[in-house]
mmCIF file of C-alpha atoms in Angstrom:
data_model
loop_
_atom_site.group_PDB
_atom_site.id
_atom_site.type_symbol
_atom_site.label_atom_id
_atom_site.label_comp_id
_atom_site.label_asym_id
_atom_site.label_seq_id
_atom_site.Cartn_x
_atom_site.Cartn_y
_atom_site.Cartn_z
ATOM 1 C CA UNK A 14 -35.675 24.600 -7.279
ATOM 2 C CA UNK A 15 -34.492 24.581 -11.229
ATOM 3 C CA UNK A 16 -34.271 22.251 -13.362
ATOM 4 C CA UNK A 17 -31.603 20.991 -16.420
ATOM 5 C CA UNK A 18 -34.045 20.952 -19.188
ATOM 6 C CA UNK A 19 -33.346 16.909 -20.468
ATOM 7 C CA UNK A 20 -31.471 18.018 -24.823
ATOM 8 C CA UNK A 21 -32.535 16.142 -27.584
ATOM 9 C CA UNK A 22 -30.280 15.477 -30.708
ATOM 10 C CA UNK A 23 -31.489 18.827 -31.984
ATOM 11 C CA UNK A 24 -30.620 21.152 -29.302
ATOM 12 C CA UNK A 25 -26.919 20.036 -29.655
ATOM 13 C CA UNK A 26 -25.098 21.588 -32.091
ATOM 14 C CA UNK A 27 -22.273 19.980 -31.754
ATOM 15 C CA UNK A 28 -22.306 16.365 -34.497
ATOM 16 C CA UNK A 29 -20.372 14.060 -34.230
ATOM 17 C CA UNK A 30 -21.130 9.894 -36.282
ATOM 18 C CA UNK A 31 -20.693 8.381 -32.621
ATOM 19 C CA UNK A 32 -20.585 9.945 -28.784
ATOM 20 C CA UNK A 33 -16.532 12.152 -28.454
ATOM 21 C CA UNK A 34 -14.238 10.478 -26.105
ATOM 22 C CA UNK A 35 -15.047 12.210 -22.636
ATOM 23 C CA UNK A 36 -11.299 13.246 -21.078
ATOM 24 C CA UNK A 37 -10.563 14.910 -24.430
ATOM 25 C CA UNK A 38 -14.238 16.236 -25.132
ATOM 26 C CA UNK A 39 -14.548 18.209 -21.490
ATOM 27 C CA UNK A 40 -10.826 19.532 -21.572
ATOM 28 C CA UNK A 41 -11.305 20.223 -17.239
ATOM 29 C CA UNK A 42 -13.452 23.331 -18.141
ATOM 30 C CA UNK A 43 -17.034 20.508 -16.589
ATOM 31 C CA UNK A 44 -17.351 17.056 -14.799
ATOM 32 C CA UNK A 45 -20.623 16.544 -17.208
ATOM 33 C CA UNK A 46 -20.820 16.128 -21.115
ATOM 34 C CA UNK A 47 -24.358 15.493 -22.789
ATOM 35 C CA UNK A 48 -24.562 12.915 -25.734
ATOM 36 C CA UNK A 49 -28.106 12.948 -27.540
ATOM 37 C CA UNK A 50 -29.283 10.553 -30.730
ATOM 38 C CA UNK A 51 -32.766 10.306 -32.414
ATOM 39 C CA UNK A 52 -33.669 7.325 -33.505
ATOM 40 C CA UNK A 53 -37.517 5.905 -35.252
ATOM 41 C CA UNK A 54 -39.261 3.094 -34.141
ATOM 42 C CA UNK A 55 -42.200 1.417 -35.970
ATOM 43 C CA UNK A 56 -44.613 -0.304 -33.143
ATOM 44 C CA UNK A 57 -44.161 -3.183 -35.197
ATOM 45 C CA UNK A 58 -40.694 -3.305 -33.720
ATOM 46 C CA UNK A 59 -41.454 -3.306 -29.920
ATOM 47 C CA UNK A 60 -42.789 -5.618 -27.354
ATOM 48 C CA UNK A 61 -46.386 -6.784 -28.126
ATOM 49 C CA UNK A 62 -46.300 -7.602 -24.191
ATOM 50 C CA UNK A 63 -47.548 -4.974 -22.266
ATOM 51 C CA UNK A 64 -44.845 -6.472 -19.191
ATOM 52 C CA UNK A 65 -42.012 -6.569 -21.836
ATOM 53 C CA UNK A 66 -39.818 -3.770 -21.788
ATOM 54 C CA UNK A 67 -36.422 -2.849 -24.383
ATOM 55 C CA UNK A 68 -33.855 -2.361 -22.717
ATOM 56 C CA UNK A 69 -30.955 0.820 -23.159
ATOM 57 C CA UNK A 70 -27.617 -0.706 -22.907
ATOM 58 C CA UNK A 71 -24.147 1.206 -23.211
ATOM 59 C CA UNK A 72 -20.565 0.004 -22.077
ATOM 60 C CA UNK A 73 -18.405 2.948 -20.920
ATOM 61 C CA UNK A 74 -15.598 3.624 -20.158
ATOM 62 C CA UNK A 75 -16.423 5.815 -17.242
ATOM 63 C CA UNK A 76 -16.331 7.276 -14.744
ATOM 64 C CA UNK A 77 -20.276 7.669 -14.410
ATOM 65 C CA UNK A 78 -23.626 7.706 -16.385
ATOM 66 C CA UNK A 79 -26.785 8.890 -16.492
ATOM 67 C CA UNK A 80 -29.440 7.457 -19.597
ATOM 68 C CA UNK A 81 -32.532 9.741 -20.558
ATOM 69 C CA UNK A 82 -35.528 8.358 -23.308
ATOM 70 C CA UNK A 83 -38.113 11.118 -24.600
ATOM 71 C CA UNK A 84 -36.868 13.325 -21.901
ATOM 72 C CA UNK A 85 -37.604 10.560 -18.850
ATOM 73 C CA UNK A 86 -34.938 9.511 -16.320
ATOM 74 C CA UNK A 87 -33.828 5.840 -16.781
ATOM 75 C CA UNK A 88 -30.917 4.809 -14.229
ATOM 76 C CA UNK A 89 -27.490 5.593 -13.404
ATOM 77 C CA UNK A 90 -24.725 4.041 -12.990
ATOM 78 C CA UNK A 91 -20.663 4.033 -12.024
ATOM 79 C CA UNK A 92 -17.979 2.623 -11.914
ATOM 80 C CA UNK A 93 -15.000 1.694 -9.667
ATOM 81 C CA UNK A 94 -12.018 3.313 -8.133
ATOM 82 C CA UNK A 95 -10.089 0.150 -9.702
ATOM 83 C CA UNK A 96 -12.600 -0.746 -12.972
ATOM 84 C CA UNK A 97 -13.532 2.318 -14.340
ATOM 85 C CA UNK A 98 -15.290 1.019 -17.879
ATOM 86 C CA UNK A 99 -18.996 -0.328 -16.504
ATOM 87 C CA UNK A 100 -22.272 -1.628 -18.679
ATOM 88 C CA UNK A 101 -25.287 0.388 -18.236
ATOM 89 C CA UNK A 102 -28.671 -1.443 -18.561
ATOM 90 C CA UNK A 103 -32.162 -0.187 -18.247
ATOM 91 C CA UNK A 104 -35.354 -0.770 -18.943
ATOM 92 C CA UNK A 105 -36.487 1.589 -21.078
ATOM 93 C CA UNK A 106 -39.800 3.164 -22.520
ATOM 94 C CA UNK A 107 -40.148 3.305 -26.307
ATOM 95 C CA UNK A 108 -43.386 4.331 -28.328
ATOM 96 C CA UNK A 109 -44.247 3.857 -32.186
ATOM 97 C CA UNK A 110 -42.199 7.051 -33.919
ATOM 98 C CA UNK A 111 -39.642 8.960 -32.828
ATOM 99 C CA UNK A 112 -37.722 8.862 -29.738
ATOM 100 C CA UNK A 113 -35.125 11.119 -28.425
ATOM 101 C CA UNK A 114 -31.798 9.034 -26.260
ATOM 102 C CA UNK A 115 -29.299 11.404 -24.267
ATOM 103 C CA UNK A 116 -27.023 10.682 -21.813
ATOM 104 C CA UNK A 117 -25.659 12.937 -19.552
ATOM 105 C CA UNK A 118 -21.428 10.833 -19.551
ATOM 106 C CA UNK A 119 -19.026 12.774 -16.334
ATOM 107 C CA UNK A 120 -16.077 12.502 -15.382
ATOM 108 C CA UNK A 121 -14.965 12.094 -10.875
ATOM 109 C CA UNK A 122 -11.108 12.860 -11.077
ATOM 110 C CA UNK A 123 -8.581 12.525 -13.597
ATOM 111 C CA UNK A 124 -5.533 10.231 -14.505
ATOM 112 C CA UNK A 125 -2.576 11.561 -12.229
ATOM 113 C CA UNK A 126 0.162 8.644 -12.201
ATOM 114 C CA UNK A 127 0.626 5.588 -14.782
ATOM 115 C CA UNK A 128 2.213 4.548 -17.533
ATOM 116 C CA UNK A 129 -0.275 5.457 -21.502
ATOM 117 C CA UNK A 130 -1.732 8.447 -19.352
ATOM 118 C CA UNK A 131 -2.782 10.095 -22.834
ATOM 119 C CA UNK A 132 -5.048 6.526 -23.307
ATOM 120 C CA UNK A 133 -6.720 6.401 -20.603
ATOM 121 C CA UNK A 134 -10.099 7.477 -21.812
ATOM 122 C CA UNK A 135 -13.342 7.473 -20.930
ATOM 123 C CA UNK A 136 -17.321 8.059 -21.710
ATOM 124 C CA UNK A 137 -19.438 5.971 -23.325
ATOM 125 C CA UNK A 138 -17.726 3.980 -25.712
ATOM 126 C CA UNK A 139 -20.738 1.090 -27.733
ATOM 127 C CA UNK A 140 -25.006 2.114 -27.168
ATOM 128 C CA UNK A 141 -27.335 -0.522 -28.663
ATOM 129 C CA UNK A 142 -31.669 -1.000 -28.112
ATOM 130 C CA UNK A 143 -32.029 -4.622 -26.829
ATOM 131 C CA UNK A 144 -35.115 -6.750 -26.898
ATOM 132 C CA UNK A 145 -37.025 -5.163 -30.293
ATOM 133 C CA UNK A 146 -38.671 -7.619 -32.216
ATOM 134 C CA UNK A 147 -36.169 -7.088 -34.242
ATOM 135 C CA UNK A 148 -33.759 -8.244 -32.427
ATOM 136 C CA UNK A 149 -31.015 -5.819 -30.493
ATOM 137 C CA UNK A 150 -30.822 -2.359 -32.364
ATOM 138 C CA UNK A 151 -26.030 -0.953 -32.262
ATOM 139 C CA UNK A 152 -27.305 2.934 -32.533
ATOM 140 C CA UNK A 153 -23.443 3.612 -32.007
ATOM 141 C CA UNK A 154 -23.036 5.729 -34.876
ATOM 142 C CA UNK A 155 -26.658 6.832 -35.333
ATOM 143 C CA UNK A 156 -25.269 10.165 -35.740
ATOM 144 C CA UNK A 157 -25.319 12.108 -32.169
ATOM 145 C CA UNK A 158 -25.257 15.676 -30.909
ATOM 146 C CA UNK A 159 -22.717 17.012 -28.413
ATOM 147 C CA UNK A 160 -22.437 19.438 -25.228
ATOM 148 C CA UNK A 161 -19.923 19.984 -22.686
ATOM 149 C CA UNK A 162 -21.460 20.946 -19.248
ATOM 150 C CA UNK A 163 -24.537 21.100 -18.164
ATOM 151 C CA UNK A 164 -26.342 25.046 -18.909
ATOM 152 C CA UNK A 165 -26.777 26.143 -15.512
ATOM 153 C CA UNK A 166 -23.167 25.684 -15.463
ATOM 154 C CA UNK A 167 -22.908 28.223 -17.613
ATOM 155 C CA UNK A 168 -24.856 30.881 -16.254
ATOM 156 C CA UNK A 169 -23.182 30.498 -13.013
ATOM 157 C CA UNK A 170 -26.826 29.402 -10.966
ATOM 158 C CA UNK A 171 -24.847 29.386 -7.724
ATOM 159 C CA UNK A 172 -23.954 32.769 -8.252
ATOM 160 C CA UNK A 173 -26.059 35.599 -7.147
ATOM 161 C CA UNK A 174 -25.947 37.277 -10.448
ATOM 162 C CA UNK A 175 -26.411 33.887 -11.951
ATOM 163 C CA UNK A 176 -29.301 32.774 -10.138
ATOM 164 C CA UNK A 177 -31.349 35.311 -11.212
ATOM 165 C CA UNK A 178 -30.792 34.660 -14.948
ATOM 166 C CA UNK A 179 -33.643 31.297 -14.157
ATOM 167 C CA UNK A 180 -36.761 30.743 -13.041
ATOM 168 C CA UNK A 181 -37.228 29.088 -9.706
ATOM 169 C CA UNK A 182 -39.769 27.276 -8.172
ATOM 170 C CA UNK A 183 -40.303 25.450 -4.533
ATOM 171 C CA UNK A 184 -39.163 22.986 -4.181
ATOM 172 C CA UNK A 185 -42.134 19.737 -4.448
ATOM 173 C CA UNK A 186 -40.639 17.193 -1.654
ATOM 174 C CA UNK A 187 -40.007 14.763 -4.711
ATOM 175 C CA UNK A 188 -36.640 14.556 -4.948
ATOM 176 C CA UNK A 189 -34.913 14.561 -9.650
ATOM 177 C CA UNK A 190 -32.427 14.432 -10.970
ATOM 178 C CA UNK A 191 -30.500 16.540 -13.060
ATOM 179 C CA UNK A 192 -31.674 19.919 -10.553
ATOM 180 C CA UNK A 193 -30.241 22.770 -9.351
ATOM 181 C CA UNK A 194 -31.389 23.393 -5.601
ATOM 182 C CA UNK A 195 -30.968 26.938 -3.874
ATOM 183 C CA UNK A 196 -31.951 28.525 -0.023
ATOM 184 C CA UNK A 197 -30.019 30.947 1.930
ATOM 185 C CA UNK A 198 -28.820 31.069 5.550
ATOM 186 C CA UNK A 199 -27.252 32.978 8.214
ATOM 187 C CA UNK A 200 -22.840 31.647 10.230
ATOM 188 C CA UNK A 201 -23.482 30.319 12.767
ATOM 189 C CA UNK A 202 -22.575 32.192 16.029
ATOM 190 C CA UNK A 203 -19.629 31.567 17.307
ATOM 191 C CA UNK A 204 -16.107 31.102 16.095
ATOM 192 C CA UNK A 205 -15.951 27.176 15.528
ATOM 193 C CA UNK A 206 -15.417 25.787 11.858
ATOM 194 C CA UNK A 207 -18.373 25.053 9.927
ATOM 195 C CA UNK A 208 -19.846 22.175 7.715
ATOM 196 C CA UNK A 209 -22.293 20.991 5.346
ATOM 197 C CA UNK A 210 -23.796 17.564 6.146
ATOM 198 C CA UNK A 211 -25.327 15.996 2.737
ATOM 199 C CA UNK A 212 -26.475 12.458 3.967
ATOM 200 C CA UNK A 213 -29.956 13.063 2.362
ATOM 201 C CA UNK A 214 -28.868 13.809 -1.012
ATOM 202 C CA UNK A 215 -26.450 11.573 -3.690
ATOM 203 C CA UNK A 216 -23.898 13.088 -6.147
ATOM 204 C CA UNK A 217 -23.476 16.590 -6.916
ATOM 205 C CA UNK A 218 -21.708 19.939 -6.722
ATOM 206 C CA UNK A 219 -22.125 22.339 -3.800
ATOM 207 C CA UNK A 220 -21.640 25.751 -3.509
ATOM 208 C CA UNK A 221 -21.584 28.254 -1.313
ATOM 209 C CA UNK A 222 -21.929 32.281 -2.301
ATOM 210 C CA UNK A 223 -20.709 30.930 -5.990
ATOM 211 C CA UNK A 224 -17.153 29.765 -3.666
ATOM 212 C CA UNK A 225 -17.313 26.131 -4.713
ATOM 213 C CA UNK A 226 -17.397 23.973 -1.676
ATOM 214 C CA UNK A 227 -16.579 20.356 -3.423
ATOM 215 C CA UNK A 228 -18.061 17.629 -4.492
ATOM 216 C CA UNK A 229 -20.117 15.498 -2.462
ATOM 217 C CA UNK A 230 -21.111 10.709 -3.492
ATOM 218 C CA UNK A 231 -23.430 10.216 -0.020
ATOM 219 C CA UNK A 232 -24.567 7.687 -2.271
ATOM 220 C CA UNK A 233 -21.675 5.573 -3.137
ATOM 221 C CA UNK A 234 -20.795 3.553 0.130
ATOM 222 C CA UNK A 235 -17.194 1.845 1.007
ATOM 223 C CA UNK A 236 -16.913 -1.217 2.528
ATOM 224 C CA UNK A 237 -17.902 -0.611 6.073
ATOM 225 C CA UNK A 238 -21.528 0.149 4.358
ATOM 226 C CA UNK A 239 -20.668 4.274 4.708
ATOM 227 C CA UNK A 240 -19.575 6.999 2.484
ATOM 228 C CA UNK A 241 -15.955 8.099 2.827
ATOM 229 C CA UNK A 242 -16.997 11.485 3.188
ATOM 230 C CA UNK A 243 -20.657 12.703 5.277
ATOM 231 C CA UNK A 244 -19.499 16.638 5.796
ATOM 232 C CA UNK A 245 -18.616 19.116 4.608
ATOM 233 C CA UNK A 246 -16.363 22.270 5.401
ATOM 234 C CA UNK A 247 -17.299 25.328 4.905
ATOM 235 C CA UNK A 248 -14.481 28.184 5.308
ATOM 236 C CA UNK A 249 -15.812 31.487 7.842
ATOM 237 C CA UNK A 250 -14.349 33.253 5.012
ATOM 238 C CA UNK A 251 -16.594 32.543 2.754
ATOM 239 C CA UNK A 252 -19.287 33.211 5.131
ATOM 240 C CA UNK A 253 -21.111 36.875 5.591
ATOM 241 C CA UNK A 254 -22.891 37.255 8.797
ATOM 242 C CA UNK A 255 -26.708 36.678 7.295
ATOM 243 C CA UNK A 256 -28.636 35.379 3.749
ATOM 244 C CA UNK A 257 -25.514 33.230 2.600
ATOM 245 C CA UNK A 258 -26.600 31.402 -0.223
ATOM 246 C CA UNK A 259 -25.866 27.794 -1.083
ATOM 247 C CA UNK A 260 -25.929 26.407 -4.157
ATOM 248 C CA UNK A 261 -26.346 22.352 -5.110
ATOM 249 C CA UNK A 262 -26.539 20.476 -8.337
ATOM 250 C CA UNK A 263 -27.994 17.707 -7.841
ATOM 251 C CA UNK A 264 -27.254 14.734 -10.131
ATOM 252 C CA UNK A 265 -29.012 11.763 -9.314
ATOM 253 C CA UNK A 266 -32.095 12.450 -6.912
ATOM 254 C CA UNK A 267 -31.986 13.265 -3.004
ATOM 255 C CA UNK A 268 -33.311 15.966 -0.998
ATOM 256 C CA UNK A 269 -32.053 19.434 -0.128
ATOM 257 C CA UNK A 270 -34.400 19.917 2.580
ATOM 258 C CA UNK A 271 -32.669 17.543 5.007
ATOM 259 C CA UNK A 272 -29.124 19.554 4.385
ATOM 260 C CA UNK A 273 -27.789 20.261 8.196
ATOM 261 C CA UNK A 274 -25.254 23.085 8.649
ATOM 262 C CA UNK A 275 -23.589 22.504 11.763
ATOM 263 C CA UNK A 276 -20.262 23.493 14.237
ATOM 264 C CA UNK A 277 -17.237 20.896 13.859
ATOM 265 C CA UNK A 278 -16.682 20.955 17.560
ATOM 266 C CA UNK A 279 -12.473 20.380 18.261
ATOM 267 C CA UNK A 280 -12.935 21.204 22.166
ATOM 268 C CA UNK A 281 -12.108 17.698 22.103
ATOM 269 C CA UNK A 282 -8.467 16.983 21.016
ATOM 270 C CA UNK A 283 -6.730 13.590 20.896
ATOM 271 C CA UNK A 284 -2.840 12.403 20.718
ATOM 272 C CA UNK A 285 -1.445 8.796 19.787
ATOM 273 C CA UNK A 286 1.216 7.260 19.496
ATOM 274 C CA UNK A 287 2.616 4.636 19.193
ATOM 275 C CA UNK A 288 6.098 2.323 20.928
ATOM 276 C CA UNK A 289 7.434 2.356 17.257
ATOM 277 C CA UNK A 290 5.616 5.736 16.090
ATOM 278 C CA UNK A 291 8.336 7.585 13.209
ATOM 279 C CA UNK A 292 8.888 10.612 13.239
ATOM 280 C CA UNK A 293 8.978 12.815 10.082
ATOM 281 C CA UNK A 294 11.046 12.306 7.395
ATOM 282 C CA UNK A 295 12.793 15.679 7.891
ATOM 283 C CA UNK A 296 14.130 13.620 10.988
ATOM 284 C CA UNK A 297 15.858 10.702 8.407
ATOM 285 C CA UNK A 298 19.336 10.974 6.425
ATOM 286 C CA UNK A 299 20.813 8.676 4.117
ATOM 287 C CA UNK A 300 24.658 7.420 4.790
ATOM 288 C CA UNK A 301 25.630 5.295 1.422
ATOM 289 C CA UNK A 302 22.976 2.551 1.041
ATOM 290 C CA UNK A 303 20.395 3.521 4.331
ATOM 291 C CA UNK A 304 18.028 5.541 5.589
ATOM 292 C CA UNK A 305 17.938 6.065 9.474
ATOM 293 C CA UNK A 306 16.091 8.632 11.512
ATOM 294 C CA UNK A 307 18.644 10.581 13.534
ATOM 295 C CA UNK A 308 15.785 11.092 15.884
ATOM 296 C CA UNK A 309 14.558 8.574 18.443
ATOM 297 C CA UNK A 310 12.086 6.769 17.277
ATOM 298 C CA UNK A 311 9.547 7.885 19.604
ATOM 299 C CA UNK A 312 9.317 11.000 21.745
ATOM 300 C CA UNK A 313 6.110 12.592 23.336
ATOM 301 C CA UNK A 314 2.546 13.123 22.823
ATOM 302 C CA UNK A 315 1.735 16.418 21.862
ATOM 303 C CA UNK A 316 -1.877 18.439 23.697
ATOM 304 C CA UNK A 317 -3.179 21.498 22.614
ATOM 305 C CA UNK A 318 -6.485 23.282 23.216
ATOM 306 C CA UNK A 319 -7.253 26.206 19.698
ATOM 307 C CA UNK A 320 -8.813 30.286 20.859
ATOM 308 C CA UNK A 321 -6.245 29.817 24.061
ATOM 309 C CA UNK A 322 -8.973 27.745 26.241
ATOM 310 C CA UNK A 323 -7.039 24.884 28.161
ATOM 311 C CA UNK A 324 -7.611 21.501 29.245
ATOM 312 C CA UNK A 325 -10.540 21.645 31.800
ATOM 313 C CA UNK A 326 -10.977 17.606 31.419
ATOM 314 C CA UNK A 327 -8.964 14.118 30.620
ATOM 315 C CA UNK A 328 -11.102 12.081 29.289
ATOM 316 C CA UNK A 329 -9.843 8.855 28.711
ATOM 317 C CA UNK A 330 -5.790 7.458 28.732
ATOM 318 C CA UNK A 331 -4.681 4.284 27.294
ATOM 319 C CA UNK A 332 -0.985 2.618 27.192
ATOM 320 C CA UNK A 333 -0.691 -0.596 26.813
ATOM 321 C CA UNK A 334 -3.332 -2.306 23.507
ATOM 322 C CA UNK A 335 -6.247 0.787 22.859
ATOM 323 C CA UNK A 336 -8.739 1.083 20.616
ATOM 324 C CA UNK A 337 -11.106 3.323 18.666
ATOM 325 C CA UNK A 338 -10.221 6.255 17.363
ATOM 326 C CA UNK A 339 -10.293 10.066 18.625
ATOM 327 C CA UNK A 340 -13.630 10.882 20.332
ATOM 328 C CA UNK A 341 -14.833 6.677 20.495
ATOM 329 C CA UNK A 342 -11.586 5.219 22.251
ATOM 330 C CA UNK A 343 -11.915 1.754 24.580
ATOM 331 C CA UNK A 344 -10.027 0.292 26.630
ATOM 332 C CA UNK A 345 -7.506 -2.896 25.432
ATOM 333 C CA UNK A 346 -6.832 -5.835 26.583
ATOM 334 C CA UNK A 347 -4.012 -4.590 29.243
ATOM 335 C CA UNK A 348 -4.030 -0.861 30.646
ATOM 336 C CA UNK A 349 -2.446 1.320 32.696
ATOM 337 C CA UNK A 350 -4.247 3.087 35.916
ATOM 338 C CA UNK A 351 -0.972 4.937 36.563
ATOM 339 C CA UNK A 352 -0.086 6.748 33.240
ATOM 340 C CA UNK A 353 -4.057 8.552 33.561
ATOM 341 C CA UNK A 354 -2.276 10.037 36.755
ATOM 342 C CA UNK A 355 0.905 11.215 34.567
ATOM 343 C CA UNK A 356 -1.092 13.033 32.229
ATOM 344 C CA UNK A 357 -3.623 14.605 34.685
ATOM 345 C CA UNK A 358 -0.446 15.805 36.198
ATOM 346 C CA UNK A 359 1.379 16.874 33.192
ATOM 347 C CA UNK A 360 -1.818 18.600 31.423
ATOM 348 C CA UNK A 361 -5.340 19.780 32.829
ATOM 349 C CA UNK A 362 -5.478 23.301 33.703
ATOM 350 C CA UNK A 363 -2.749 24.381 30.701
ATOM 351 C CA UNK A 364 -3.800 25.937 27.273
ATOM 352 C CA UNK A 365 -0.871 22.887 25.830
ATOM 353 C CA UNK A 366 1.249 19.473 26.954
ATOM 354 C CA UNK A 367 3.633 17.385 26.464
ATOM 355 C CA UNK A 368 3.513 13.822 27.111
ATOM 356 C CA UNK A 369 7.390 11.446 28.027
ATOM 357 C CA UNK A 370 6.287 8.026 26.506
ATOM 358 C CA UNK A 371 8.373 6.740 28.714
ATOM 359 C CA UNK A 372 7.460 3.140 29.420
ATOM 360 C CA UNK A 373 9.039 2.508 33.086
ATOM 361 C CA UNK A 374 6.729 6.422 33.931
ATOM 362 C CA UNK A 375 3.019 5.626 32.227
ATOM 363 C CA UNK A 376 3.692 1.614 32.292
ATOM 364 C CA UNK A 377 1.768 0.805 35.930
ATOM 365 C CA UNK A 378 5.278 -0.323 38.485
ATOM 366 C CA UNK A 379 5.826 -3.989 39.063
ATOM 367 C CA UNK A 380 2.568 -4.631 37.016
ATOM 368 C CA UNK A 381 2.951 -4.933 33.288
ATOM 369 C CA UNK A 382 0.203 -7.180 32.236
ATOM 370 C CA UNK A 383 1.032 -7.450 27.911
ATOM 371 C CA UNK A 384 5.100 -6.745 28.264
ATOM 372 C CA UNK A 385 5.494 -8.904 25.063
ATOM 373 C CA UNK A 386 3.692 -6.136 23.375
ATOM 374 C CA UNK A 387 3.919 -3.437 21.194
ATOM 375 C CA UNK A 388 2.697 -0.109 23.843
ATOM 376 C CA UNK A 389 0.098 2.136 22.370
ATOM 377 C CA UNK A 390 -0.503 5.811 23.836
ATOM 378 C CA UNK A 391 -3.609 7.393 22.997
ATOM 379 C CA UNK A 392 -4.897 10.366 24.971
ATOM 380 C CA UNK A 393 -8.512 12.631 24.895
ATOM 381 C CA UNK A 394 -9.000 15.410 26.772
ATOM 382 C CA UNK A 395 -11.717 17.881 26.381
ATOM 383 C CA UNK A 396 -11.204 22.020 26.155
ATOM 384 C CA UNK A 397 -12.277 24.401 27.595
#
């Protein structure tokens, strides 16, 4: 591991009265920017009770923010896809004398549509200290130091050459924010796609052999209680047979020892098509004010095994109502036993096959248990 130094205003040469706006400051050269200021606090301004602490309050225009006071990590806050702006409010430990307030603001993408894009802003807008004996102190215009990017980015510690420019120490088992981690791994055997499962981490970026794999943010859950992405594809073209360099920049704290390197199963393939399944956008035409397809709405389900393998087992066929998704299909309220036999006759032993979407062919003869329901054909097969 290699931990980024938490800068103070004395380390940052770009000085402004207030923190700079994040978009125009970083100019897409980095997702990160440091902001730091210093304030002297009299001992009489600190709370008299030891169980009462002052608070750091930041109004941020987005997207996310980490706070440090005197080099100590205070916390992390972020906005959402709907509301980018957010409030950072955390208790802090202040000391009599000089106190260094340091923020790391970050973007999570850029605006790409809508009006007044030049008026979209991000980063800290107002910074105050609350709960002092003298009241709330506004330090927004206290003079700030600013810096684009973190030092590890600048020296490219995610490359073999850059990794030699810093002093790495063994991971102590205690996750910490703004920390780089590196290790080496051998390429998994076979030709199946390789992925990193990052569920033990929180938020950051990852590189393999100097190639960016992208951002991860597995600590931010969807309404279903899971992150939108858990595994991150590593193209085999990036890999060597042995000693592949894996470097992770963790922003808020995660355990790199539990990152999994795995291969993706491509031997289970599926096709799902509905009765009103639309054709490709290339198959439509416009006549006057009418847009209409040139082909029938329902065609056929298509399955194709990778690497010249053949279909050795039909694991699921549903025709009617189908629940679940590929790998976890379940029959719905109405079903057809005839459809399974039809798919087996068309697909078993073949590298690829097509199953026509024809009700009279797939439905049980004279036994359509849900005639008024729009039909779905779902097929899952195993290749070998």
